[in-house]
Tab-separated table of C-alpha atoms in Angstrom:
chain	number	residue	atom	x	y	z
A	27	UNK	CA	18.339	34.196	47.439
A	28	UNK	CA	16.474	36.137	50.133
A	29	UNK	CA	13.096	34.948	51.400
A	30	UNK	CA	11.339	37.974	49.897
A	31	UNK	CA	13.001	37.382	46.522
A	32	UNK	CA	12.075	33.696	46.595
A	33	UNK	CA	8.453	34.539	47.352
A	34	UNK	CA	8.400	37.011	44.472
A	35	UNK	CA	9.737	34.370	42.072
A	36	UNK	CA	7.173	31.824	43.258
A	37	UNK	CA	4.401	34.359	42.790
A	38	UNK	CA	5.497	34.904	39.200
A	39	UNK	CA	5.712	31.178	38.504
A	40	UNK	CA	2.401	30.268	40.119
A	41	UNK	CA	0.196	31.265	37.150
A	42	UNK	CA	2.426	29.231	34.839
A	43	UNK	CA	2.465	26.085	36.938
A	44	UNK	CA	-1.258	26.204	37.669
A	45	UNK	CA	-2.357	26.829	34.083
A	46	UNK	CA	-3.898	23.697	32.528
A	47	UNK	CA	-2.171	22.175	29.497
A	48	UNK	CA	-5.248	21.460	27.400
A	49	UNK	CA	-4.931	18.781	24.762
A	50	UNK	CA	-4.642	19.625	21.080
A	51	UNK	CA	-6.903	17.740	18.674
A	52	UNK	CA	-6.882	17.776	14.884
A	53	UNK	CA	-10.548	17.686	13.956
A	54	UNK	CA	-11.858	16.187	10.727
A	55	UNK	CA	-15.620	16.423	11.130
A	56	UNK	CA	-18.000	15.431	8.300
A	57	UNK	CA	-21.433	16.919	7.704
A	58	UNK	CA	-22.758	13.407	8.369
A	59	UNK	CA	-21.247	10.012	9.101
A	60	UNK	CA	-24.070	8.069	7.424
A	61	UNK	CA	-25.189	9.001	3.901
A	62	UNK	CA	-28.426	7.702	2.367
A	63	UNK	CA	-27.591	6.324	-1.082
A	64	UNK	CA	-30.827	7.794	-2.452
A	65	UNK	CA	-30.169	11.371	-1.352
A	66	UNK	CA	-27.424	13.974	-1.575
A	67	UNK	CA	-24.157	12.104	-2.060
A	68	UNK	CA	-21.917	15.070	-1.236
A	69	UNK	CA	-20.118	15.168	2.110
A	70	UNK	CA	-18.465	18.304	3.453
A	71	UNK	CA	-15.711	18.137	6.058
A	72	UNK	CA	-14.255	20.704	8.451
A	73	UNK	CA	-10.576	20.479	9.399
A	74	UNK	CA	-9.774	22.467	12.535
A	75	UNK	CA	-6.880	22.306	15.003
A	76	UNK	CA	-8.314	23.164	18.395
A	77	UNK	CA	-9.236	22.173	21.947
A	78	UNK	CA	-12.652	20.576	21.307
A	79	UNK	CA	-13.959	20.202	24.859
A	80	UNK	CA	-13.114	23.812	25.660
A	81	UNK	CA	-14.607	25.052	22.387
A	82	UNK	CA	-11.257	26.587	21.435
A	83	UNK	CA	-9.105	28.422	20.959
A	84	UNK	CA	-8.496	27.566	17.320
A	85	UNK	CA	-4.854	27.263	16.281
A	86	UNK	CA	-3.522	28.252	12.867
A	87	UNK	CA	-3.221	25.346	10.434
A	88	UNK	CA	-0.651	25.345	7.686
A	89	UNK	CA	-1.772	23.738	4.448
A	90	UNK	CA	-2.099	20.000	5.130
A	91	UNK	CA	0.720	17.821	3.863
A	92	UNK	CA	-1.814	15.247	2.695
A	93	UNK	CA	-5.576	14.868	2.707
A	94	UNK	CA	-7.493	12.069	1.052
A	95	UNK	CA	-10.084	9.335	1.208
A	96	UNK	CA	-9.757	5.548	1.183
A	97	UNK	CA	-12.557	3.580	-0.489
A	98	UNK	CA	-12.865	0.336	-2.491
A	99	UNK	CA	-11.409	2.326	-5.404
A	100	UNK	CA	-8.235	2.914	-3.367
A	101	UNK	CA	-6.690	6.161	-2.165
A	102	UNK	CA	-7.872	9.430	-3.686
A	103	UNK	CA	-5.995	12.688	-3.129
A	104	UNK	CA	-8.360	15.477	-2.065
A	105	UNK	CA	-5.749	18.202	-1.734
A	106	UNK	CA	-7.199	20.233	-4.603
A	107	UNK	CA	-10.573	20.328	-2.834
A	108	UNK	CA	-9.199	22.148	0.223
A	109	UNK	CA	-10.550	25.620	0.919
A	110	UNK	CA	-8.910	27.802	3.574
A	111	UNK	CA	-11.318	29.512	5.984
A	112	UNK	CA	-10.954	31.709	9.060
A	113	UNK	CA	-12.220	30.607	12.463
A	114	UNK	CA	-11.977	31.883	15.999
A	115	UNK	CA	-9.711	34.902	16.177
A	116	UNK	CA	-8.893	34.854	12.467
A	117	UNK	CA	-7.092	31.504	12.585
A	118	UNK	CA	-6.767	29.349	9.469
A	119	UNK	CA	-8.752	26.119	9.158
A	120	UNK	CA	-9.861	24.175	6.079
A	121	UNK	CA	-12.992	22.730	4.537
A	122	UNK	CA	-13.568	20.395	1.630
A	123	UNK	CA	-16.451	18.717	-0.152
A	124	UNK	CA	-16.461	15.295	-1.781
A	125	UNK	CA	-19.168	13.442	-3.693
A	126	UNK	CA	-19.409	9.749	-2.874
A	127	UNK	CA	-19.344	7.552	-5.950
A	128	UNK	CA	-20.903	4.258	-4.837
A	129	UNK	CA	-22.162	2.403	-1.769
A	130	UNK	CA	-19.113	1.857	0.431
A	131	UNK	CA	-17.385	2.942	3.592
A	132	UNK	CA	-15.164	5.977	3.017
A	133	UNK	CA	-12.234	6.695	5.341
A	134	UNK	CA	-11.347	10.394	5.137
A	135	UNK	CA	-7.953	11.344	6.547
A	136	UNK	CA	-5.564	14.246	6.932
A	137	UNK	CA	-1.856	14.630	7.626
A	138	UNK	CA	-1.542	18.242	8.790
A	139	UNK	CA	1.541	20.377	8.512
A	140	UNK	CA	3.626	20.281	11.721
A	141	UNK	CA	2.373	22.718	14.362
A	142	UNK	CA	4.976	24.381	16.568
A	143	UNK	CA	3.757	24.648	20.161
A	144	UNK	CA	6.168	27.007	21.944
A	145	UNK	CA	4.451	26.483	25.297
A	146	UNK	CA	5.388	22.799	25.217
A	147	UNK	CA	8.588	23.170	23.213
A	148	UNK	CA	7.616	20.631	20.570
A	149	UNK	CA	6.193	20.111	17.108
A	150	UNK	CA	2.811	18.393	16.871
A	151	UNK	CA	1.549	16.249	13.977
A	152	UNK	CA	-1.852	14.624	14.434
A	153	UNK	CA	-2.876	12.143	11.733
A	154	UNK	CA	-6.673	12.175	11.872
A	155	UNK	CA	-9.401	10.133	10.216
A	156	UNK	CA	-13.158	9.625	10.201
A	157	UNK	CA	-15.343	6.984	8.547
A	158	UNK	CA	-18.432	7.850	6.488
A	159	UNK	CA	-20.816	5.079	5.448
A	160	UNK	CA	-23.035	5.012	2.383
A	161	UNK	CA	-25.222	1.920	2.448
A	162	UNK	CA	-22.343	-0.496	2.865
A	163	UNK	CA	-21.340	-1.502	6.374
A	164	UNK	CA	-18.049	-2.892	5.079
A	165	UNK	CA	-14.557	-1.435	4.962
A	166	UNK	CA	-14.769	0.631	8.156
A	167	UNK	CA	-11.793	-1.209	9.672
A	168	UNK	CA	-9.418	-0.689	6.743
A	169	UNK	CA	-6.127	0.915	7.732
A	170	UNK	CA	-5.074	4.038	5.859
A	171	UNK	CA	-1.400	3.341	6.525
A	172	UNK	CA	-0.730	6.468	8.587
A	173	UNK	CA	2.472	6.567	10.693
A	174	UNK	CA	0.305	6.465	13.832
A	175	UNK	CA	-3.220	5.118	13.502
A	176	UNK	CA	-6.098	3.752	15.543
A	177	UNK	CA	-7.590	0.560	14.125
A	178	UNK	CA	-11.255	0.449	15.167
A	179	UNK	CA	-12.513	-2.784	16.708
A	180	UNK	CA	-16.048	-1.397	16.791
A	181	UNK	CA	-17.806	-0.056	13.701
A	182	UNK	CA	-17.221	3.708	14.149
A	183	UNK	CA	-20.686	4.873	13.098
A	184	UNK	CA	-24.253	3.943	13.995
A	185	UNK	CA	-23.358	4.124	17.700
A	186	UNK	CA	-25.733	4.953	20.530
A	187	UNK	CA	-24.763	7.137	23.456
A	188	UNK	CA	-23.160	4.870	26.044
A	189	UNK	CA	-21.825	2.388	23.492
A	190	UNK	CA	-18.296	1.134	24.085
A	191	UNK	CA	-15.743	2.165	21.462
A	192	UNK	CA	-12.671	-0.061	21.174
A	193	UNK	CA	-9.523	0.249	19.117
A	194	UNK	CA	-5.902	-0.772	18.643
A	195	UNK	CA	-3.069	1.760	18.597
A	196	UNK	CA	-0.548	1.176	15.817
A	197	UNK	CA	2.708	2.894	14.916
A	198	UNK	CA	4.214	1.983	11.554
A	199	UNK	CA	1.719	-0.878	11.481
A	200	UNK	CA	2.851	-2.408	14.778
A	201	UNK	CA	0.822	-2.369	17.981
A	202	UNK	CA	1.894	0.055	20.710
A	203	UNK	CA	1.699	-1.551	24.176
A	204	UNK	CA	0.397	0.726	26.938
A	205	UNK	CA	-0.036	3.683	24.588
A	206	UNK	CA	-1.681	6.763	26.078
A	207	UNK	CA	-4.968	7.854	24.519
A	208	UNK	CA	-6.561	11.229	25.165
A	209	UNK	CA	-10.319	11.525	24.660
A	210	UNK	CA	-12.388	14.681	24.257
A	211	UNK	CA	-15.968	15.491	23.349
A	212	UNK	CA	-16.561	18.208	20.752
A	213	UNK	CA	-18.396	20.648	22.968
A	214	UNK	CA	-21.412	22.447	21.524
A	215	UNK	CA	-21.340	24.900	24.413
A	216	UNK	CA	-23.821	22.972	26.543
A	217	UNK	CA	-21.306	21.517	29.010
A	218	UNK	CA	-18.834	23.189	31.360
A	219	UNK	CA	-16.253	20.903	32.924
A	220	UNK	CA	-16.364	21.131	36.747
A	221	UNK	CA	-12.551	20.968	36.906
A	222	UNK	CA	-9.570	20.495	34.585
A	223	UNK	CA	-9.349	16.662	34.766
A	224	UNK	CA	-12.814	16.449	33.188
A	225	UNK	CA	-11.704	18.307	30.055
A	226	UNK	CA	-9.491	15.547	28.663
A	227	UNK	CA	-10.157	11.922	29.554
A	228	UNK	CA	-6.944	9.851	29.658
A	229	UNK	CA	-6.792	6.081	29.199
A	230	UNK	CA	-4.006	3.611	28.527
A	231	UNK	CA	-3.944	0.729	26.108
A	232	UNK	CA	-3.168	-2.763	27.354
A	233	UNK	CA	-0.141	-4.893	26.445
A	234	UNK	CA	-1.677	-5.574	23.001
A	235	UNK	CA	-2.268	-1.884	22.295
A	236	UNK	CA	-6.041	-2.227	22.769
A	237	UNK	CA	-8.239	0.294	24.576
A	238	UNK	CA	-11.926	0.889	25.269
A	239	UNK	CA	-14.084	3.869	26.218
A	240	UNK	CA	-17.846	4.255	26.762
A	241	UNK	CA	-19.101	7.529	25.263
A	242	UNK	CA	-21.408	9.135	27.863
A	243	UNK	CA	-22.931	11.876	25.717
A	244	UNK	CA	-24.236	12.309	22.171
A	245	UNK	CA	-22.005	14.083	19.683
A	246	UNK	CA	-18.540	13.762	18.225
A	247	UNK	CA	-15.759	12.135	20.238
A	248	UNK	CA	-12.076	12.363	19.390
A	249	UNK	CA	-9.654	9.599	20.366
A	250	UNK	CA	-5.987	10.644	20.158
A	251	UNK	CA	-3.241	8.044	20.594
A	252	UNK	CA	-0.011	9.901	21.340
A	253	UNK	CA	3.542	8.665	20.737
A	254	UNK	CA	6.971	10.240	20.453
A	255	UNK	CA	8.355	10.841	16.976
A	256	UNK	CA	11.802	11.717	15.706
A	257	UNK	CA	13.075	15.171	16.533
A	258	UNK	CA	12.255	17.823	13.951
A	259	UNK	CA	13.119	21.471	13.415
A	260	UNK	CA	11.079	24.273	14.903
A	261	UNK	CA	10.610	27.607	13.073
A	262	UNK	CA	14.028	28.739	14.381
A	263	UNK	CA	15.739	25.683	12.904
A	264	UNK	CA	16.399	24.035	16.270
A	265	UNK	CA	15.828	20.287	16.696
A	266	UNK	CA	12.960	19.742	19.126
A	267	UNK	CA	10.769	16.830	20.289
A	268	UNK	CA	7.901	15.810	18.019
A	269	UNK	CA	4.523	14.560	19.221
A	270	UNK	CA	2.781	12.207	16.796
A	271	UNK	CA	-0.906	11.518	17.222
A	272	UNK	CA	-3.199	8.977	15.621
A	273	UNK	CA	-6.786	10.245	15.862
A	274	UNK	CA	-10.176	8.851	14.984
A	275	UNK	CA	-13.480	10.712	15.295
A	276	UNK	CA	-16.618	8.828	16.305
A	277	UNK	CA	-20.194	10.061	16.678
A	278	UNK	CA	-22.648	8.891	19.341
A	279	UNK	CA	-26.414	9.410	18.992
A	280	UNK	CA	-29.121	9.490	21.677
A	281	UNK	CA	-31.945	6.961	21.548
A	282	UNK	CA	-35.249	8.788	21.093
C-alpha cells in the first residue's frame, strides 16, 4: 500500500475510531418513587431505551418480553397495561400505569425484547428495575429473580444527593466477582459533560460482587451491571454476542 493510500484509509477510519461508544440504558422511570398512602395511589412509568446522560438518542423498543411488579402479593404481570408511544425521532417507547393496592414496597421490572446494535455487532438485553415505596420501608431488597440483577444494599429511595449507593451484582442468583458497572445520570438538559469519560462513570465490583457509588447530583441515576450472555441470533439469523445487563434506577434528592 502506498503512503498516500494509507493516509487516505486512515483519514476515513479516523471518524470511526474517535467516535464515542455511549452506553445504552433501559430506563424504567416512575412518576414518583415514594407514594403517600393517603393520596393518589396510581404510579405511571416510562420505559425508554436511550443514552440518559446525553439525553438521547432514543432507540426503538420492541414489545417487552416481560414487565411486572413484585409486591407482598407476589409477581403481577403488567403486560396488558403497556402503551406504545413515540419519542425522539419517532422511536417506540412504552408507558404504563399501575394502582398500588396496599402499603408496601413495589419492585417494578422489565425484560425488554433483544435490541440489535449493528455498531457493536451484538444483541443487548437490559433487565431493569425500580423500587416504589408506599408507607412501608420493607421489601426493597427483594430479588425479582432476573437473569442479571443488582441486589441493593442501601434502601433505593429516600436518598439525599451525595449518599452512597451500594449493591451486589448477581447472575442466575450467584455473585459476579469484579463485574463492571456503568453509571449514568438521567440528564434534564442542565449539564454538558466536559469530555467523553464524564458521560458514563465506570466502576468495578470487588471479589464478592459488591460495588458503591456516591451520587453527586439530584435526579435519577442508572446503575447497569454488564455481563456476557449466550450467543443469540441477530435479525439476519447469524449467531452474535449478547450483552446482558442488570439495571436498577435510584433517585437522589437535594436537601433544601
